[in-house]
Amino acid sequence: MKESMKAHVYVTLKKTVLDAQGKTVCQALRGMGHSSIADVRQGKYFEIDIADGSDPVAVRAEVDLIAREILANPVIEDYRLDIEE
Amino acid sequence: MKESMKAHVYVTLKKTVLDAQGKTVCQALRGMGHSSIADVRQGKYFEIDIADGSDPVAVRAEVDLIAREILANPVIEDYRLDIEE
């Protein structure tokens, strides 16, 4: 029996966009004495369960479309996609 | 020359905690016709750059402590840690 598929989508601000939230976390950590932390960038993470019986190829295209057009804002954000089959 | 280390921390709500944000994203996607989406859970993602010359073993312990005590709330959240050396 086939395990159901799961997709992981990671959305981060583009490198050229100032990540104020990440900078704040970084400064807080360094202020607490964690001097080995050089930089922090914060992003969003989505864990998507796919309905049983879906076609893997179609699912990959569909989740890529969802990540690009809905979960990420392509003007300021990058996304990365992992699919567990 | 050694590449600098990078840590990735993924923080998600525990399975037993209702993820209202993820449920809303899931319902929105299904409402838009993406019927192969069974469930969505949303979390936080931190990309941490480690200062050059840090000891890999000490860094892993330090980032684990930071993830457990600062980035995640252990009462309601789980975290996962990946370190690129």
mmCIF file of N, CA and C in Angstrom, chain B:
data_model
loop_
_atom_site.group_PDB
_atom_site.id
_atom_site.type_symbol
_atom_site.label_atom_id
_atom_site.label_comp_id
_atom_site.label_asym_id
_atom_site.label_seq_id
_atom_site.Cartn_x
_atom_site.Cartn_y
_atom_site.Cartn_z
ATOM 1 N N MET B 1 39.890 25.787 1.807
ATOM 2 C CA MET B 1 39.209 26.713 2.737
ATOM 3 C C MET B 1 37.803 26.187 3.069
ATOM 4 N N LYS B 2 37.472 26.258 4.331
ATOM 5 C CA LYS B 2 36.198 25.695 4.799
ATOM 6 C C LYS B 2 35.059 26.676 4.528
ATOM 7 N N GLU B 3 33.988 26.128 3.959
ATOM 8 C CA GLU B 3 32.767 26.935 3.784
ATOM 9 C C GLU B 3 32.167 27.235 5.155
ATOM 10 N N SER B 4 31.497 28.349 5.289
ATOM 11 C CA SER B 4 30.891 28.637 6.589
ATOM 12 C C SER B 4 29.642 27.757 6.796
ATOM 13 N N MET B 5 29.358 27.452 8.040
ATOM 14 C CA MET B 5 28.242 26.565 8.367
ATOM 15 C C MET B 5 26.921 27.309 8.339
ATOM 16 N N LYS B 6 25.881 26.559 8.083
ATOM 17 C CA LYS B 6 24.541 27.116 8.063
ATOM 18 C C LYS B 6 23.616 26.152 8.803
ATOM 19 N N ALA B 7 22.726 26.680 9.638
ATOM 20 C CA ALA B 7 21.755 25.829 10.328
ATOM 21 C C ALA B 7 20.357 26.197 9.857
ATOM 22 N N HIS B 8 19.523 25.178 9.707
ATOM 23 C CA HIS B 8 18.125 25.400 9.329
ATOM 24 C C HIS B 8 17.261 24.871 10.459
ATOM 25 N N VAL B 9 16.396 25.717 10.998
ATOM 26 C CA VAL B 9 15.512 25.291 12.078
ATOM 27 C C VAL B 9 14.063 25.426 11.591
ATOM 28 N N TYR B 10 13.292 24.346 11.755
ATOM 29 C CA TYR B 10 11.891 24.325 11.344
ATOM 30 C C TYR B 10 11.057 24.184 12.603
ATOM 31 N N VAL B 11 10.157 25.111 12.835
ATOM 32 C CA VAL B 11 9.312 25.068 14.029
ATOM 33 C C VAL B 11 7.866 24.897 13.582
ATOM 34 N N THR B 12 7.216 23.848 14.082
ATOM 35 C CA THR B 12 5.799 23.630 13.746
ATOM 36 C C THR B 12 5.001 23.400 15.020
ATOM 37 N N LEU B 13 3.722 23.676 14.957
ATOM 38 C CA LEU B 13 2.851 23.365 16.097
ATOM 39 C C LEU B 13 2.807 21.858 16.270
ATOM 40 N N LYS B 14 2.724 21.385 17.506
ATOM 41 C CA LYS B 14 2.581 19.951 17.761
ATOM 42 C C LYS B 14 1.309 19.443 17.083
ATOM 43 N N LYS B 15 1.336 18.162 16.706
ATOM 44 C CA LYS B 15 0.202 17.543 16.002
ATOM 45 C C LYS B 15 -1.104 17.702 16.779
ATOM 46 N N THR B 16 -1.004 17.735 18.103
ATOM 47 C CA THR B 16 -2.205 17.788 18.942
ATOM 48 C C THR B 16 -2.752 19.213 19.111
ATOM 49 N N VAL B 17 -2.009 20.199 18.604
ATOM 50 C CA VAL B 17 -2.452 21.595 18.751
ATOM 51 C C VAL B 17 -3.136 22.026 17.454
ATOM 52 N N LEU B 18 -4.291 22.655 17.569
ATOM 53 C CA LEU B 18 -5.022 23.105 16.381
ATOM 54 C C LEU B 18 -4.228 24.196 15.671
ATOM 55 N N ASP B 19 -3.983 24.000 14.375
ATOM 56 C CA ASP B 19 -3.257 24.984 13.584
ATOM 57 C C ASP B 19 -4.267 25.751 12.739
ATOM 58 N N ALA B 20 -4.789 26.836 13.309
ATOM 59 C CA ALA B 20 -5.864 27.585 12.645
ATOM 60 C C ALA B 20 -5.383 28.210 11.339
ATOM 61 N N GLN B 21 -4.133 28.685 11.345
ATOM 62 C CA GLN B 21 -3.566 29.320 10.157
ATOM 63 C C GLN B 21 -3.454 28.300 9.004
ATOM 64 N N GLY B 22 -2.929 27.102 9.347
ATOM 65 C CA GLY B 22 -2.815 26.053 8.334
ATOM 66 C C GLY B 22 -4.172 25.618 7.812
ATOM 67 N N LYS B 23 -5.146 25.471 8.731
ATOM 68 C CA LYS B 23 -6.499 25.067 8.320
ATOM 69 C C LYS B 23 -7.102 26.098 7.358
ATOM 70 N N THR B 24 -6.858 27.369 7.633
ATOM 71 C CA THR B 24 -7.388 28.434 6.782
ATOM 72 C C THR B 24 -6.762 28.374 5.389
ATOM 73 N N VAL B 25 -5.445 28.169 5.345
ATOM 74 C CA VAL B 25 -4.757 28.047 4.054
ATOM 75 C C VAL B 25 -5.326 26.837 3.297
ATOM 76 N N CYS B 26 -5.508 25.723 4.017
ATOM 77 C CA CYS B 26 -6.032 24.499 3.396
ATOM 78 C C CYS B 26 -7.420 24.739 2.801
ATOM 79 N N GLN B 27 -8.300 25.354 3.595
ATOM 80 C CA GLN B 27 -9.659 25.624 3.100
ATOM 81 C C GLN B 27 -9.638 26.569 1.906
ATOM 82 N N ALA B 28 -8.761 27.574 1.942
ATOM 83 C CA ALA B 28 -8.669 28.524 0.831
ATOM 84 C C ALA B 28 -8.241 27.797 -0.443
ATOM 85 N N LEU B 29 -7.219 26.928 -0.316
ATOM 86 C CA LEU B 29 -6.716 26.202 -1.489
ATOM 87 C C LEU B 29 -7.791 25.280 -2.056
ATOM 88 N N ARG B 30 -8.499 24.569 -1.155
ATOM 89 C CA ARG B 30 -9.559 23.655 -1.621
ATOM 90 C C ARG B 30 -10.685 24.460 -2.270
ATOM 91 N N GLY B 31 -10.967 25.616 -1.706
ATOM 92 C CA GLY B 31 -12.001 26.492 -2.275
ATOM 93 C C GLY B 31 -11.643 27.005 -3.661
ATOM 94 N N MET B 32 -10.329 27.058 -3.935
ATOM 95 C CA MET B 32 -9.866 27.503 -5.256
ATOM 96 C C MET B 32 -9.778 26.330 -6.230
ATOM 97 N N GLY B 33 -10.198 25.156 -5.810
ATOM 98 C CA GLY B 33 -10.242 24.011 -6.719
ATOM 99 C C GLY B 33 -9.077 23.050 -6.579
ATOM 100 N N HIS B 34 -8.168 23.305 -5.636
ATOM 101 C CA HIS B 34 -7.031 22.389 -5.459
ATOM 102 C C HIS B 34 -7.465 21.232 -4.562
ATOM 103 N N SER B 35 -8.225 20.297 -5.152
ATOM 104 C CA SER B 35 -8.863 19.262 -4.342
ATOM 105 C C SER B 35 -7.895 18.164 -3.909
ATOM 106 N N SER B 36 -6.657 18.160 -4.458
ATOM 107 C CA SER B 36 -5.709 17.124 -4.026
ATOM 108 C C SER B 36 -5.007 17.508 -2.722
ATOM 109 N N ILE B 37 -5.290 18.697 -2.201
ATOM 110 C CA ILE B 37 -4.687 19.121 -0.936
ATOM 111 C C ILE B 37 -5.541 18.588 0.215
ATOM 112 N N ALA B 38 -4.965 17.704 1.046
ATOM 113 C CA ALA B 38 -5.727 17.098 2.137
ATOM 114 C C ALA B 38 -5.602 17.914 3.424
ATOM 115 N N ASP B 39 -4.411 18.454 3.684
ATOM 116 C CA ASP B 39 -4.209 19.211 4.923
ATOM 117 C C ASP B 39 -2.978 20.104 4.769
ATOM 118 N N VAL B 40 -2.972 21.220 5.493
ATOM 119 C CA VAL B 40 -1.819 22.117 5.488
ATOM 120 C C VAL B 40 -1.504 22.469 6.935
ATOM 121 N N ARG B 41 -0.232 22.408 7.289
ATOM 122 C CA ARG B 41 0.218 22.930 8.586
ATOM 123 C C ARG B 41 1.282 23.985 8.316
ATOM 124 N N GLN B 42 1.134 25.128 8.977
ATOM 125 C CA GLN B 42 2.090 26.203 8.731
ATOM 126 C C GLN B 42 3.038 26.346 9.914
ATOM 127 N N GLY B 43 4.293 26.599 9.619
ATOM 128 C CA GLY B 43 5.270 26.781 10.676
ATOM 129 C C GLY B 43 6.237 27.893 10.350
ATOM 130 N N LYS B 44 7.285 27.976 11.154
ATOM 131 C CA LYS B 44 8.315 28.992 10.959
ATOM 132 C C LYS B 44 9.598 28.316 10.525
ATOM 133 N N TYR B 45 10.396 29.057 9.796
ATOM 134 C CA TYR B 45 11.637 28.532 9.272
ATOM 135 C C TYR B 45 12.728 29.556 9.556
ATOM 136 N N PHE B 46 13.834 29.126 10.131
ATOM 137 C CA PHE B 46 14.950 30.022 10.419
ATOM 138 C C PHE B 46 16.200 29.505 9.716
ATOM 139 N N GLU B 47 16.865 30.394 8.983
ATOM 140 C CA GLU B 47 18.117 30.051 8.316
ATOM 141 C C GLU B 47 19.198 30.812 9.077
ATOM 142 N N ILE B 48 20.083 30.090 9.740
ATOM 143 C CA ILE B 48 21.064 30.712 10.632
ATOM 144 C C ILE B 48 22.474 30.542 10.075
ATOM 145 N N ASP B 49 23.147 31.663 9.810
ATOM 146 C CA ASP B 49 24.550 31.604 9.375
ATOM 147 C C ASP B 49 25.430 31.594 10.614
ATOM 148 N N ILE B 50 26.395 30.685 10.599
ATOM 149 C CA ILE B 50 27.299 30.534 11.739
ATOM 150 C C ILE B 50 28.617 31.247 11.429
ATOM 151 N N ALA B 51 29.155 31.934 12.407
ATOM 152 C CA ALA B 51 30.415 32.663 12.212
ATOM 153 C C ALA B 51 31.538 31.697 11.818
ATOM 154 N N ASP B 52 32.411 32.137 10.923
ATOM 155 C CA ASP B 52 33.553 31.315 10.503
ATOM 156 C C ASP B 52 34.405 30.934 11.700
ATOM 157 N N GLY B 53 34.972 29.738 11.638
ATOM 158 C CA GLY B 53 35.897 29.308 12.674
ATOM 159 C C GLY B 53 35.226 28.726 13.908
ATOM 160 N N SER B 54 33.880 28.573 13.860
ATOM 161 C CA SER B 54 33.200 27.971 15.012
ATOM 162 C C SER B 54 33.401 26.459 14.999
ATOM 163 N N ASP B 55 33.400 25.865 16.166
ATOM 164 C CA ASP B 55 33.571 24.419 16.286
ATOM 165 C C ASP B 55 32.238 23.720 15.967
ATOM 166 N N PRO B 56 32.220 22.824 14.968
ATOM 167 C CA PRO B 56 30.966 22.197 14.527
ATOM 168 C C PRO B 56 30.188 21.506 15.652
ATOM 169 N N VAL B 57 30.900 20.833 16.556
ATOM 170 C CA VAL B 57 30.207 20.093 17.619
ATOM 171 C C VAL B 57 29.548 21.079 18.597
ATOM 172 N N ALA B 58 30.291 22.120 18.968
ATOM 173 C CA ALA B 58 29.751 23.125 19.883
ATOM 174 C C ALA B 58 28.579 23.864 19.234
ATOM 175 N N VAL B 59 28.701 24.130 17.917
ATOM 176 C CA VAL B 59 27.643 24.860 17.217
ATOM 177 C C VAL B 59 26.349 24.064 17.208
ATOM 178 N N ARG B 60 26.463 22.756 16.956
ATOM 179 C CA ARG B 60 25.248 21.922 16.923
ATOM 180 C C ARG B 60 24.538 21.984 18.276
ATOM 181 N N ALA B 61 25.301 21.888 19.359
ATOM 182 C CA ALA B 61 24.700 21.941 20.693
ATOM 183 C C ALA B 61 24.095 23.323 20.961
ATOM 184 N N GLU B 62 24.787 24.366 20.518
ATOM 185 C CA GLU B 62 24.311 25.728 20.760
ATOM 186 C C GLU B 62 23.023 26.008 19.977
ATOM 187 N N VAL B 63 23.014 25.590 18.710
ATOM 188 C CA VAL B 63 21.816 25.851 17.895
ATOM 189 C C VAL B 63 20.641 25.018 18.413
ATOM 190 N N ASP B 64 20.915 23.811 18.876
ATOM 191 C CA ASP B 64 19.846 22.981 19.434
ATOM 192 C C ASP B 64 19.239 23.671 20.665
ATOM 193 N N LEU B 65 20.102 24.227 21.502
ATOM 194 C CA LEU B 65 19.632 24.948 22.689
ATOM 195 C C LEU B 65 18.807 26.180 22.288
ATOM 196 N N ILE B 66 19.302 26.918 21.297
ATOM 197 C CA ILE B 66 18.594 28.119 20.825
ATOM 198 C C ILE B 66 17.219 27.736 20.270
ATOM 199 N N ALA B 67 17.188 26.657 19.468
ATOM 200 C CA ALA B 67 15.924 26.223 18.868
ATOM 201 C C ALA B 67 14.930 25.828 19.953
ATOM 202 N N ARG B 68 15.435 25.059 20.948
ATOM 203 C CA ARG B 68 14.545 24.511 21.969
ATOM 204 C C ARG B 68 14.054 25.593 22.925
ATOM 205 N N GLU B 69 14.957 26.497 23.327
ATOM 206 C CA GLU B 69 14.598 27.444 24.382
ATOM 207 C C GLU B 69 14.132 28.791 23.876
ATOM 208 N N ILE B 70 14.495 29.162 22.640
ATOM 209 C CA ILE B 70 14.181 30.523 22.189
ATOM 210 C C ILE B 70 13.269 30.527 20.956
ATOM 211 N N LEU B 71 13.637 29.750 19.929
ATOM 212 C CA LEU B 71 12.868 29.834 18.687
ATOM 213 C C LEU B 71 11.537 29.096 18.773
ATOM 214 N N ALA B 72 11.509 27.991 19.506
ATOM 215 C CA ALA B 72 10.267 27.219 19.630
ATOM 216 C C ALA B 72 9.709 27.365 21.049
ATOM 217 N N ASN B 73 8.413 27.252 21.161
ATOM 218 C CA ASN B 73 7.762 27.179 22.464
ATOM 219 C C ASN B 73 7.462 25.711 22.731
ATOM 220 N N PRO B 74 8.243 25.044 23.589
ATOM 221 C CA PRO B 74 8.135 23.584 23.725
ATOM 222 C C PRO B 74 6.780 23.094 24.249
ATOM 223 N N VAL B 75 5.991 23.998 24.797
ATOM 224 C CA VAL B 75 4.665 23.583 25.267
ATOM 225 C C VAL B 75 3.751 23.228 24.088
ATOM 226 N N ILE B 76 3.845 24.009 23.029
ATOM 227 C CA ILE B 76 2.927 23.787 21.898
ATOM 228 C C ILE B 76 3.627 23.507 20.576
ATOM 229 N N GLU B 77 4.953 23.638 20.541
ATOM 230 C CA GLU B 77 5.642 23.496 19.258
ATOM 231 C C GLU B 77 6.727 22.416 19.279
ATOM 232 N N ASP B 78 6.926 21.816 18.108
ATOM 233 C CA ASP B 78 8.057 20.918 17.875
ATOM 234 C C ASP B 78 9.062 21.646 16.989
ATOM 235 N N TYR B 79 10.323 21.232 17.042
ATOM 236 C CA TYR B 79 11.291 21.816 16.118
ATOM 237 C C TYR B 79 12.139 20.718 15.519
ATOM 238 N N ARG B 80 12.716 21.045 14.374
ATOM 239 C CA ARG B 80 13.609 20.125 13.674
ATOM 240 C C ARG B 80 14.811 20.956 13.242
ATOM 241 N N LEU B 81 15.965 20.342 13.240
ATOM 242 C CA LEU B 81 17.218 21.059 13.026
ATOM 243 C C LEU B 81 18.040 20.340 11.967
ATOM 244 N N ASP B 82 18.531 21.097 10.975
ATOM 245 C CA ASP B 82 19.465 20.561 9.980
ATOM 246 C C ASP B 82 20.691 21.439 9.998
ATOM 247 N N ILE B 83 21.866 20.847 10.025
ATOM 248 C CA ILE B 83 23.074 21.676 9.950
ATOM 249 C C ILE B 83 23.883 21.298 8.722
ATOM 250 N N GLU B 84 24.202 22.311 7.902
ATOM 251 C CA GLU B 84 25.056 22.125 6.717
ATOM 252 C C GLU B 84 26.461 22.496 7.124
ATOM 253 N N GLU B 85 27.381 21.557 7.013
ATOM 254 C CA GLU B 85 28.756 21.883 7.411
ATOM 255 C C GLU B 85 29.623 22.159 6.195
#
